[in-house]
């Protein structure tokens, strides 16, 4: 590289020397010619006598010699916005075709008529910049060519110039001997320089890029809705109208239809809790929920046949867009939901070859189907009677052994029983797994089957596998609220908090009247210390029919410094339930944290202590009463007595998850009890994971500890 630099410097010095020699030769030649003309002093060969008097001018001199400019034509006023827009488009075309002068003329005309036109002013500035750039590039090109031509002229052999004699001046043969420096048009053009190649390549590259951009923009425009699909269409399914069917059958039919329609990816069907929880089901409820379509339907049974009809209504126009009715035998009654799914898929133009259309075509024995519908209604009720649901499902499978959906529902029943209590939990999980395998062997690959699979893996502690199966369930029924809530908990246990919040939010969106879905989202926000967002979710949660209060909601109110609202909720409950020592403890705790007078919370704790003593007199070995005695005594500052009560409770019930959790709360309130608190907390969560229990106010100081995250993921 150093040698190349020296070589280029040498060439530059040589070019400068040649240029100086050429200039000096030209100056010397011009000086010689001028001296020769002065020496000869040639006279004027054609003298013209000057006139003594000029005739008068027929026209004013200023007009003849154009000394004064012609008056400018007034600028044509552009009146209409359409005319201005057309002129701007014309200027833009000139600009795109690199006719900058014409573009500037058109824009100047617009600005003379409308000086405040921002579009024209901005376009003129852009054209001026482009013109300046073009002029600069042209000047560089001309300069490069002139340098190349001068270099070639210097390298040409200079002819010998002979001095013409006096008698030869004006002769043609002498003039032909004088060489001219300008090359004739017939000569071979000079080769392009490096700058010429760079300029042409740059322009070609810009042209290719511009063409590529135009093609890409066109493709994106044509495929915009395919590349960026909009939000799924929302559908509200109303409970069936029926005279011959009872409530459990109607609810079961509604749940079954929602589950089937949820397999259509283009739809987001509101969950059963919302559909069955409407006070006044109808078009007004659909508009309140912001549903785009509403499905009204009815079903009747007679001795020999069944009749069903349905109507899909556009909520915005209140007009029916799809309706049909059909009469079938009892054996074909279970096919009515598949009929609605098939017609809905055709209406929404869903590809029938997609995985979402892979639904079971098995016609279930009608008595088995009735029992299955009753079990669905029982399982979706707030306080589900799981034993009755299990009995219905076992009878249904006995009547129709190939009824795979009943196998899935029976597995879900075992999961719900496992979640209610840790007693016999491993046997219940294995029972759920057996029913899952039977359903899979029968060819059931529905969203409910994959959801059950995810629940089994979750309760086995295999959270990555649980996430995989629940995501498969979501892929088949993306709007299913239950799947999203289960997936949110699996994400939380796998320490993926952001994904957990997103899944819980989607579940709450599909099931806005489900208080459990709202509460789950609020608790996840509370875990991330997003108290404002958590409070919004708890406030939007449907109010319970009873005066029961939510412990996570009270925790959120306290952490958001809304103590008075928390106290109002607890006082109302205690007033209606004066013998509840747990509510009295919660009330005294909030009074203490709110900074109320000491006598107020002491009186509340003493009252709770007296009720606990009465309970222990009746049942001396009540471990749960003993551990709450430890909590009350600890809040009163009697730490040794509180610890003694907890030790006794652990002796009575060393494996009870509630006793273990409350024992951890006692040690969490003591100054040096953090290690023992995490020991009991880990044991309790291992036996039965409860997110509301982990978010108790007594654990507020432990949430920032790394060991708390380990408890969540254990």
XYZ file of C-alpha atoms in Angstrom:
714
model
C 0.000 0.000 0.000
C 2.924 2.420 0.606
C 4.278 1.715 -2.910
C 0.852 2.401 -4.465
C 0.611 5.706 -2.561
C 4.048 6.817 -3.826
C 3.136 5.822 -7.376
C -0.112 7.837 -7.310
C 1.788 10.879 -5.936
C 4.308 10.549 -8.758
C 1.541 10.418 -11.383
C -0.127 13.481 -9.849
C 3.139 15.493 -9.977
C 3.717 14.420 -13.577
C 0.208 15.543 -14.595
C 0.762 18.939 -12.944
C 4.080 19.354 -14.816
C 2.501 18.505 -18.172
C -0.320 20.991 -17.523
C 2.188 23.757 -16.724
C 4.183 23.019 -19.910
C 1.020 23.181 -22.032
C -0.073 26.501 -20.542
C 3.376 28.063 -21.047
C 3.447 26.885 -24.686
C 0.056 28.430 -25.354
C 1.076 31.764 -23.754
C 4.314 31.884 -25.760
C 2.521 31.176 -29.034
C -0.089 33.883 -28.406
C 2.633 36.413 -27.570
C 4.506 35.582 -30.774
C 1.388 36.023 -32.950
C 0.539 39.388 -31.349
C 4.107 40.634 -31.894
C 3.985 39.594 -35.556
C 0.702 41.465 -36.120
C 2.087 44.660 -34.525
C 5.242 44.453 -36.659
C 3.295 44.113 -39.899
C 0.738 46.887 -38.967
C -1.830 45.661 -41.490
C -4.333 48.354 -42.781
C -8.105 47.868 -42.843
C -8.880 46.461 -46.323
C -12.584 47.492 -46.327
C -13.007 50.899 -44.706
C -16.605 52.131 -44.218
C -17.112 55.901 -43.924
C -19.013 56.919 -40.857
C -22.286 58.765 -41.607
C -22.376 62.403 -40.650
C -26.067 62.346 -39.691
C -28.332 59.505 -38.626
C -31.974 59.390 -39.798
C -34.672 59.604 -37.140
C -35.769 56.321 -35.582
C -39.152 54.946 -36.564
C -39.514 53.250 -33.129
C -38.195 54.106 -29.677
C -34.631 52.991 -29.080
C -35.599 51.213 -25.930
C -38.001 49.046 -27.901
C -35.542 48.385 -30.743
C -32.652 47.387 -28.519
C -34.874 45.789 -25.864
C -33.429 48.009 -23.183
C -36.493 47.798 -21.045
C -37.983 44.385 -20.281
C -41.409 43.428 -21.376
C -44.005 43.586 -18.633
C -44.383 40.229 -16.902
C -47.623 38.394 -17.297
C -49.518 38.165 -14.024
C -49.343 34.728 -12.449
C -52.407 32.689 -13.117
C -54.225 32.229 -9.841
C -54.831 28.642 -8.865
C -58.294 28.641 -7.372
C -59.348 25.075 -6.717
C -57.644 22.558 -4.468
C -58.023 19.991 -7.220
C -56.043 22.171 -9.631
C -53.295 22.669 -7.063
C -53.178 18.917 -6.413
C -52.846 18.219 -10.150
C -50.027 20.743 -10.448
C -48.231 19.161 -7.491
C -48.587 15.735 -9.123
C -47.183 17.212 -12.350
C -44.227 18.672 -10.465
C -43.678 15.338 -8.744
C -43.594 13.560 -12.140
C -41.000 16.027 -13.395
C -39.038 15.418 -10.205
C -39.178 11.636 -10.621
C -38.022 12.018 -14.259
C -35.100 14.245 -13.109
C -36.537 17.298 -14.928
C -35.765 19.562 -12.019
C -36.084 22.923 -13.803
C -39.613 22.161 -14.979
C -40.539 20.894 -11.540
C -39.257 24.105 -9.932
C -41.204 26.236 -12.435
C -44.461 24.448 -11.622
C -43.860 24.694 -7.874
C -42.989 28.397 -8.143
C -46.292 28.941 -9.924
C -48.142 27.187 -7.092
C -46.297 29.138 -4.399
C -47.031 32.451 -6.129
C -50.718 31.675 -5.838
C -50.540 29.903 -2.444
C -47.388 30.962 -0.530
C -48.503 29.030 2.573
C -48.890 25.663 0.810
C -46.695 23.398 2.966
C -46.682 20.424 0.566
C -45.487 22.530 -2.363
C -42.862 24.216 -0.217
C -41.540 20.904 1.098
C -41.480 19.386 -2.399
C -39.642 22.447 -3.755
C -36.964 22.088 -1.084
C -36.588 18.403 -1.994
C -36.311 19.249 -5.722
C -33.706 21.927 -5.011
C -31.617 19.445 -3.046
C -31.893 16.877 -5.836
C -30.995 19.499 -8.472
C -27.969 20.642 -6.492
C -26.815 17.042 -6.136
C -27.342 16.413 -9.862
C -25.440 19.583 -10.804
C -22.584 18.617 -8.538
C -22.393 15.125 -10.024
C -22.508 16.575 -13.572
C -19.759 19.054 -12.739
C -17.609 16.252 -11.359
C -18.211 14.251 -14.520
C -17.309 17.181 -16.806
C -14.239 17.984 -14.765
C -13.126 14.376 -15.005
C -13.621 14.340 -18.782
C -11.772 17.627 -19.281
C -8.862 16.320 -17.267
C -8.751 13.156 -19.362
C -8.881 15.159 -22.613
C -6.150 17.559 -21.439
C -4.004 14.613 -20.443
C -4.440 13.039 -23.895
C -3.592 16.333 -25.622
C -0.395 16.714 -23.619
C 0.650 13.206 -24.542
C 0.090 13.939 -28.289
C 3.271 14.974 -30.227
C 3.297 18.747 -30.714
C 3.679 19.763 -34.420
C 6.414 22.137 -35.447
C 5.016 25.616 -35.998
C 6.612 27.490 -38.909
C 6.418 31.273 -39.022
C 4.373 32.340 -42.077
C 5.876 34.907 -44.361
C 4.115 38.179 -45.134
C 3.102 37.175 -48.620
C 1.677 33.856 -47.351
C -0.722 35.384 -44.806
C -4.278 34.508 -45.742
C -3.365 31.637 -48.009
C -5.486 28.529 -47.560
C -2.608 26.090 -47.589
C -0.967 27.961 -44.711
C -4.146 27.825 -42.662
C -4.389 24.088 -43.268
C -0.892 23.619 -41.830
C -1.853 25.127 -38.465
C -3.047 22.282 -36.183
C -6.239 22.730 -34.217
C -6.433 21.358 -30.679
C -10.084 20.359 -31.030
C -10.610 16.775 -32.096
C -12.939 16.129 -35.005
C -16.228 14.268 -34.557
C -14.943 11.392 -36.664
C -12.150 10.590 -34.207
C -12.396 7.637 -31.833
C -13.932 8.739 -28.434
C -11.749 8.703 -25.374
C -12.162 5.708 -23.001
C -14.341 6.350 -19.944
C -12.543 7.190 -16.742
C -12.976 5.428 -13.421
C -15.343 8.172 -12.205
C -17.600 7.620 -15.250
C -17.906 3.925 -14.424
C -18.626 4.641 -10.753
C -21.331 7.167 -11.656
C -23.056 4.809 -14.071
C -22.857 1.880 -11.687
C -24.291 4.026 -8.890
C -27.226 5.071 -11.053
C -27.862 1.493 -12.159
C -27.813 0.282 -8.535
C -30.243 3.011 -7.484
C -32.560 2.035 -10.316
C -32.511 -1.628 -9.318
C -33.196 -0.737 -5.674
C -36.070 1.525 -6.666
C -37.606 -1.231 -8.795
C -37.209 -3.745 -5.971
C -38.880 -1.323 -3.543
C -41.838 -0.796 -5.866
C -42.337 -4.545 -6.342
C -42.052 -5.222 -2.595
C -44.530 -2.471 -1.777
C -46.996 -3.843 -4.291
C -46.744 -7.362 -2.888
C -47.187 -6.108 0.680
C -50.184 -4.063 -0.353
C -51.839 -7.003 -2.120
C -51.187 -9.402 0.774
C -51.648 -7.009 3.702
C -54.461 -8.895 5.402
C -52.667 -12.219 4.964
C -49.401 -10.895 6.382
C -51.079 -9.004 9.246
C -54.306 -10.776 10.114
C -56.736 -8.849 12.241
C -58.173 -9.873 15.578
C -60.325 -12.993 15.681
C -64.072 -12.537 15.233
C -65.880 -12.591 18.580
C -68.962 -14.789 18.944
C -71.341 -15.024 21.902
C -73.322 -18.257 22.205
C -76.510 -17.794 24.182
C -77.961 -20.606 26.318
C -80.440 -22.754 24.438
C -84.157 -22.143 24.545
C -85.935 -25.374 25.371
C -89.130 -26.644 26.915
C -88.374 -30.350 27.074
C -84.764 -30.135 28.333
C -83.845 -29.390 31.952
C -81.295 -26.810 33.102
C -78.318 -29.181 33.307
C -78.935 -30.448 29.773
C -79.221 -26.884 28.434
C -76.018 -25.832 30.180
C -74.241 -28.969 28.993
C -75.348 -28.376 25.394
C -74.124 -24.779 25.577
C -70.740 -25.828 26.972
C -70.396 -28.559 24.332
C -71.206 -26.121 21.522
C -68.721 -23.545 22.842
C -65.988 -26.182 23.018
C -66.674 -27.287 19.438
C -66.808 -23.755 17.982
C -63.608 -22.833 19.805
C -61.761 -25.141 17.403
C -62.334 -22.607 14.606
C -59.217 -20.446 14.667
C -60.966 -17.495 13.011
C -63.312 -17.172 16.004
C -62.945 -16.145 19.618
C -65.915 -17.669 21.411
C -66.815 -16.335 24.831
C -66.285 -18.968 27.508
C -69.121 -20.892 29.212
C -68.861 -18.934 32.473
C -69.638 -15.717 30.612
C -72.264 -17.238 28.306
C -74.140 -18.903 31.169
C -73.656 -15.996 33.579
C -75.556 -13.377 31.570
C -78.416 -11.813 33.512
C -80.372 -10.851 30.393
C -79.062 -12.896 27.459
C -79.755 -11.182 24.159
C -78.547 -8.577 21.697
C -77.884 -6.008 24.444
C -75.573 -8.417 26.275
C -73.726 -9.145 23.036
C -73.188 -5.433 22.452
C -72.008 -4.944 26.026
C -69.410 -7.673 25.522
C -68.467 -6.157 22.137
C -69.316 -9.383 20.320
C -69.551 -9.211 16.545
C -71.898 -12.187 16.171
C -74.416 -13.875 18.440
C -75.698 -17.432 18.119
C -79.280 -18.072 19.174
C -80.459 -21.659 19.151
C -83.048 -24.024 20.546
C -83.318 -27.767 21.097
C -86.319 -29.970 21.812
C -86.779 -33.677 22.415
C -89.869 -35.773 21.799
C -90.499 -39.480 22.124
C -89.006 -40.478 18.781
C -86.971 -37.531 17.499
C -85.041 -34.404 18.369
C -85.342 -30.972 16.773
C -82.818 -28.186 16.874
C -82.562 -24.811 15.147
C -79.988 -22.042 15.196
C -79.540 -18.493 13.944
C -76.285 -16.527 13.671
C -77.000 -12.812 14.128
C -74.825 -9.865 13.130
C -74.825 -7.775 16.314
C -74.221 -4.467 14.513
C -77.265 -4.803 12.238
C -79.369 -7.226 14.349
C -79.915 -9.269 11.189
C -79.602 -13.009 10.736
C -76.723 -14.057 8.476
C -77.007 -17.823 8.906
C -79.902 -19.968 10.095
C -81.182 -23.501 9.798
C -83.332 -26.080 11.550
C -83.267 -29.844 11.466
C -85.066 -32.841 12.888
C -83.057 -35.959 13.657
C -83.395 -39.168 15.588
C -82.183 -39.413 19.161
C -79.178 -41.406 17.962
C -78.079 -38.437 15.843
C -78.790 -35.755 18.440
C -75.111 -35.464 19.386
C -74.293 -34.426 15.802
C -76.101 -31.079 16.025
C -73.004 -29.261 17.313
C -70.929 -30.627 14.423
C -73.582 -29.333 12.023
C -73.312 -25.822 13.479
C -69.510 -26.002 13.392
C -69.562 -27.103 9.750
C -71.917 -24.306 8.680
C -69.977 -21.737 10.701
C -66.729 -22.854 9.087
C -68.285 -22.409 5.651
C -69.670 -18.990 6.560
C -66.353 -17.698 7.893
C -64.466 -19.271 4.951
C -62.229 -21.469 7.071
C -60.177 -24.089 5.248
C -61.698 -27.500 5.936
C -58.279 -29.167 5.635
C -56.871 -27.256 8.606
C -56.204 -29.069 11.917
C -59.077 -27.210 13.556
C -61.580 -29.268 11.537
C -60.305 -32.564 12.953
C -63.288 -33.183 15.251
C -64.776 -36.489 16.243
C -67.582 -37.774 14.025
C -68.705 -40.503 16.428
C -72.481 -40.494 16.981
C -72.833 -41.078 20.708
C -75.548 -43.233 22.205
C -78.204 -40.670 23.211
C -78.495 -41.722 26.890
C -74.713 -41.607 27.253
C -74.740 -38.172 25.640
C -77.380 -36.905 28.106
C -75.267 -38.070 31.046
C -72.201 -36.415 29.510
C -74.064 -33.101 29.176
C -75.126 -33.255 32.827
C -71.530 -33.874 33.901
C -70.322 -30.830 31.909
C -72.876 -28.681 33.713
C -71.767 -30.031 37.096
C -68.054 -29.522 36.365
C -68.529 -25.875 35.315
C -70.553 -24.868 38.379
C -68.705 -22.700 40.965
C -68.846 -25.363 43.689
C -68.763 -28.399 41.453
C -70.169 -31.622 42.830
C -67.281 -33.730 41.569
C -68.620 -37.012 42.922
C -71.916 -36.605 41.022
C -70.037 -35.602 37.865
C -67.820 -38.683 38.125
C -70.839 -40.948 38.570
C -72.529 -39.508 35.445
C -69.381 -39.946 33.366
C -68.803 -43.522 34.498
C -72.383 -44.413 33.490
C -71.906 -42.630 30.163
C -68.762 -44.627 29.366
C -70.478 -47.841 30.413
C -73.268 -47.135 27.888
C -70.861 -46.096 25.111
C -67.275 -47.352 25.636
C -66.053 -45.459 22.538
C -67.192 -42.080 23.879
C -63.740 -40.439 24.053
C -64.998 -37.008 25.185
C -66.410 -38.619 28.330
C -62.983 -40.151 29.012
C -61.421 -36.684 28.775
C -64.052 -35.208 31.108
C -63.481 -38.033 33.591
C -59.750 -37.282 33.580
C -60.502 -33.602 34.205
C -62.668 -34.606 37.180
C -59.687 -36.386 38.737
C -57.528 -33.283 38.195
C -60.107 -31.051 39.902
C -60.314 -33.451 42.855
C -56.512 -33.392 43.112
C -56.512 -29.577 43.159
C -59.103 -29.386 45.901
C -57.076 -31.472 48.326
C -53.642 -33.053 48.493
C -55.123 -36.264 49.904
C -54.504 -39.194 47.570
C -53.190 -36.771 44.941
C -50.791 -39.171 43.208
C -53.516 -41.770 42.674
C -55.818 -39.103 41.219
C -53.113 -37.929 38.791
C -52.509 -41.481 37.606
C -56.262 -41.990 37.221
C -56.423 -38.861 35.030
C -53.531 -40.191 32.960
C -55.321 -43.520 32.378
C -58.424 -41.774 31.047
C -56.213 -39.565 28.871
C -54.541 -42.588 27.282
C -57.922 -44.191 26.582
C -59.146 -41.008 24.887
C -55.994 -40.760 22.774
C -56.295 -44.402 21.759
C -59.867 -43.693 20.642
C -58.511 -40.972 18.341
C -59.467 -37.942 20.408
C -57.032 -35.148 19.522
C -59.198 -32.247 20.608
C -58.118 -29.187 22.560
C -59.685 -30.668 25.711
C -57.530 -33.801 25.378
C -54.308 -31.796 25.092
C -55.433 -29.601 27.984
C -55.885 -32.696 30.150
C -52.445 -33.894 29.041
C -50.940 -30.566 30.095
C -52.691 -30.754 33.483
C -51.274 -34.221 34.126
C -47.728 -33.048 33.342
C -48.229 -29.920 35.455
C -49.215 -31.866 38.558
C -46.295 -34.224 37.994
C -44.012 -31.178 38.203
C -42.860 -31.438 34.580
C -43.568 -27.808 33.675
C -41.829 -27.717 30.234
C -43.893 -30.715 29.095
C -47.030 -29.135 30.559
C -46.353 -25.938 28.589
C -45.841 -27.937 25.399
C -49.174 -29.787 25.723
C -51.125 -26.711 26.794
C -49.705 -24.754 23.868
C -50.903 -27.560 21.585
C -54.340 -27.197 23.127
C -54.219 -23.445 22.570
C -53.193 -23.966 18.949
C -56.426 -25.918 18.417
C -58.664 -23.566 20.436
C -56.836 -20.274 20.873
C -59.705 -18.506 22.610
C -60.379 -21.124 25.285
C -60.219 -19.322 28.630
C -59.540 -22.441 30.714
C -56.550 -23.390 28.546
C -55.074 -19.898 28.802
C -55.448 -19.834 32.590
C -53.803 -23.248 32.946
C -51.034 -22.164 30.592
C -50.471 -19.003 32.651
C -49.851 -21.062 35.801
C -47.469 -23.364 33.920
C -45.538 -20.345 32.641
C -45.375 -18.980 36.195
C -43.948 -22.228 37.585
C -41.381 -22.195 34.740
C -40.353 -18.624 35.784
C -41.755 -17.067 32.588
C -43.707 -14.280 34.247
C -44.278 -12.124 31.144
C -45.700 -15.075 29.213
C -47.856 -15.936 32.215
C -49.363 -12.445 32.302
C -50.018 -12.512 28.545
C -51.783 -15.885 28.712
C -53.862 -14.873 31.741
C -54.868 -11.624 30.021
C -56.028 -13.564 26.976
C -58.034 -15.895 29.167
C -59.713 -12.999 30.985
C -60.523 -11.411 27.620
C -62.351 -14.539 26.446
C -64.157 -14.962 29.781
C -64.841 -11.468 31.185
C -67.495 -12.662 33.658
C -65.208 -15.309 35.154
C -63.997 -13.938 38.485
C -61.306 -16.641 38.757
C -59.722 -15.564 35.450
C -59.663 -11.913 36.542
C -58.277 -12.827 39.946
C -55.484 -14.902 38.408
C -54.408 -11.983 36.221
C -54.525 -9.646 39.216
C -52.369 -12.003 41.299
C -49.774 -12.249 38.522
C -49.580 -8.467 38.387
C -49.247 -8.387 42.172
C -46.313 -10.810 42.007
C -44.560 -8.363 39.662
C -45.292 -5.476 42.086
C -47.622 -3.878 39.518
C -50.165 -2.877 42.138
C -52.120 -0.453 39.954
C -52.658 -3.005 37.187
C -53.539 -5.671 39.759
C -56.070 -3.369 41.390
C -57.728 -2.669 38.024
C -58.218 -6.382 37.415
C -59.653 -7.003 40.880
C -62.013 -4.039 40.488
C -63.277 -5.404 37.148
C -63.875 -8.832 38.659
C -67.594 -9.662 38.932
C -68.905 -9.153 42.440
C -69.666 -12.428 44.266
C -73.239 -13.202 45.178
C -72.253 -13.594 48.842
C -70.317 -11.173 51.043
C -67.162 -13.314 50.812
C -63.967 -11.373 50.287
C -60.877 -12.162 48.249
C -57.673 -12.323 50.265
C -55.467 -11.336 47.257
C -57.755 -8.346 46.646
C -57.314 -7.209 50.255
C -53.549 -7.690 49.903
C -53.536 -5.536 46.764
C -55.561 -2.797 48.465
C -53.143 -2.698 51.395
C -50.046 -2.621 49.183
C -51.651 0.117 47.075
C -52.282 2.159 50.269
C -56.047 1.739 49.968
C -56.420 0.697 53.601
C -59.847 2.236 54.143
C -61.361 0.264 51.273
C -59.798 -2.937 52.635
C -61.169 -2.192 56.104
C -64.672 -1.593 54.725
C -64.658 -4.996 53.008
C -63.430 -6.842 56.090
C -65.741 -5.024 58.531
C -68.748 -5.865 56.367
C -67.823 -9.531 56.329
C -67.088 -9.674 60.078
C -70.389 -7.972 60.834
C -72.228 -10.711 58.931
C -69.951 -13.509 60.211
C -68.963 -12.554 63.787
C -67.708 -16.036 64.711
C -65.097 -16.295 61.923
C -61.718 -16.015 63.684
C -59.847 -16.020 60.331
C -61.697 -12.876 59.179
C -61.092 -11.271 62.598
C -57.372 -11.961 62.267
C -57.364 -10.414 58.762
C -59.213 -7.345 60.063
C -56.829 -6.871 62.989
C -53.849 -7.247 60.665
C -55.091 -4.508 58.298
C -55.877 -2.214 61.260
C -52.310 -2.738 62.449
C -50.753 -2.110 58.999
C -52.953 0.943 58.404
C -51.525 2.604 61.514
C -54.798 2.630 63.443
C -54.778 3.076 67.242
C -53.252 0.164 69.110
C -56.410 -0.440 71.115
C -58.406 -1.021 67.898
C -56.334 -3.887 66.561
C -55.627 -5.315 70.021
C -59.363 -5.615 70.708
C -59.851 -7.358 67.351
C -57.039 -9.848 67.989
C -58.301 -10.571 71.528
C -61.762 -11.296 70.156
C -60.266 -13.694 67.584
C -58.235 -15.360 70.347
C -61.364 -15.981 72.466
C -63.163 -17.609 69.522
C -60.091 -19.817 68.884
C -60.040 -20.858 72.549
C -63.709 -21.843 72.339
C -62.946 -23.883 69.219
C -60.053 -25.667 70.934
C -62.233 -26.488 73.926
C -64.601 -28.294 71.593
C -61.820 -29.893 69.479
C -58.509 -29.777 71.395
C -56.517 -31.311 68.537
C -57.637 -28.862 65.855
C -54.291 -28.099 64.217
C -55.708 -25.266 62.107
C -57.103 -23.520 65.177
C -53.771 -23.985 66.970
C -51.773 -22.433 64.142
C -54.121 -19.422 64.012
C -53.601 -19.009 67.734
C -49.899 -18.752 66.887
C -50.624 -16.056 64.276
C -52.760 -13.991 66.660
C -50.217 -14.214 69.495
C -47.384 -13.256 67.135
C -49.297 -10.160 65.950
C -49.833 -9.233 69.612
C -46.071 -9.451 70.190
C -46.150 -12.688 72.201
C -43.601 -14.459 69.985
C -42.672 -17.342 72.307
C -46.302 -18.252 72.925
C -46.997 -18.038 69.195
C -44.075 -20.336 68.363
C -45.220 -22.822 71.016
C -48.715 -22.949 69.490
C -47.244 -23.580 66.028
C -45.018 -26.404 67.291
C -48.031 -28.094 68.832
C -50.030 -27.732 65.601
C -47.186 -29.323 63.598
C -47.096 -32.234 66.057
C -50.809 -32.828 65.500
C -50.756 -32.505 61.662
C -47.198 -32.507 60.309
C -48.274 -33.042 56.672
C -51.359 -30.818 56.439
C -50.590 -28.219 53.712
C -52.758 -25.552 55.406
C -50.970 -26.026 58.740
C -47.580 -25.912 56.997
C -48.496 -22.743 55.100
C -49.806 -20.942 58.207
C -46.770 -22.061 60.210
C -44.598 -20.422 57.563
C -46.635 -17.220 58.028
C -45.914 -17.239 61.768
C -42.157 -17.558 61.268
C -42.205 -14.970 58.447
C -43.462 -12.405 60.998
C -40.609 -13.107 63.411
C -37.250 -11.370 63.158
C -35.062 -14.476 62.867
C -37.601 -16.899 61.480
C -37.042 -16.456 57.719
C -35.161 -19.725 57.206
C -37.760 -21.785 59.040
C -40.510 -19.919 57.196
C -39.075 -20.985 53.825
C -38.710 -24.560 55.068
C -42.422 -24.861 55.888
C -43.390 -22.828 52.802
C -41.523 -25.220 50.525
C -43.160 -28.267 52.104
C -46.639 -26.756 51.813
C -46.192 -25.731 48.162
C -44.798 -29.127 47.269
C -47.888 -30.835 48.648
C -50.392 -28.319 47.250
C -49.492 -25.200 45.273
C -51.775 -22.261 46.080
C -50.994 -18.881 44.543
C -53.485 -16.960 46.763
C -51.825 -18.453 49.859
C -48.363 -17.425 48.627
C -49.584 -13.847 48.142
C -50.779 -13.511 51.731
C -49.865 -10.244 53.456
C -47.768 -12.115 56.003
C -45.384 -13.168 53.191
C -44.928 -9.633 51.816
C -41.393 -9.373 53.212
C -40.365 -12.714 51.670
C -41.313 -11.969 48.048
C -38.070 -10.148 47.292
C -36.008 -13.135 48.481
C -34.559 -15.440 45.792
C -35.833 -18.436 47.741
C -39.394 -17.283 47.111
C -38.843 -17.702 43.350
C -37.559 -21.214 43.996
C -40.769 -22.001 45.869
C -42.776 -20.840 42.838
C -40.825 -23.058 40.447
C -40.588 -26.121 42.732
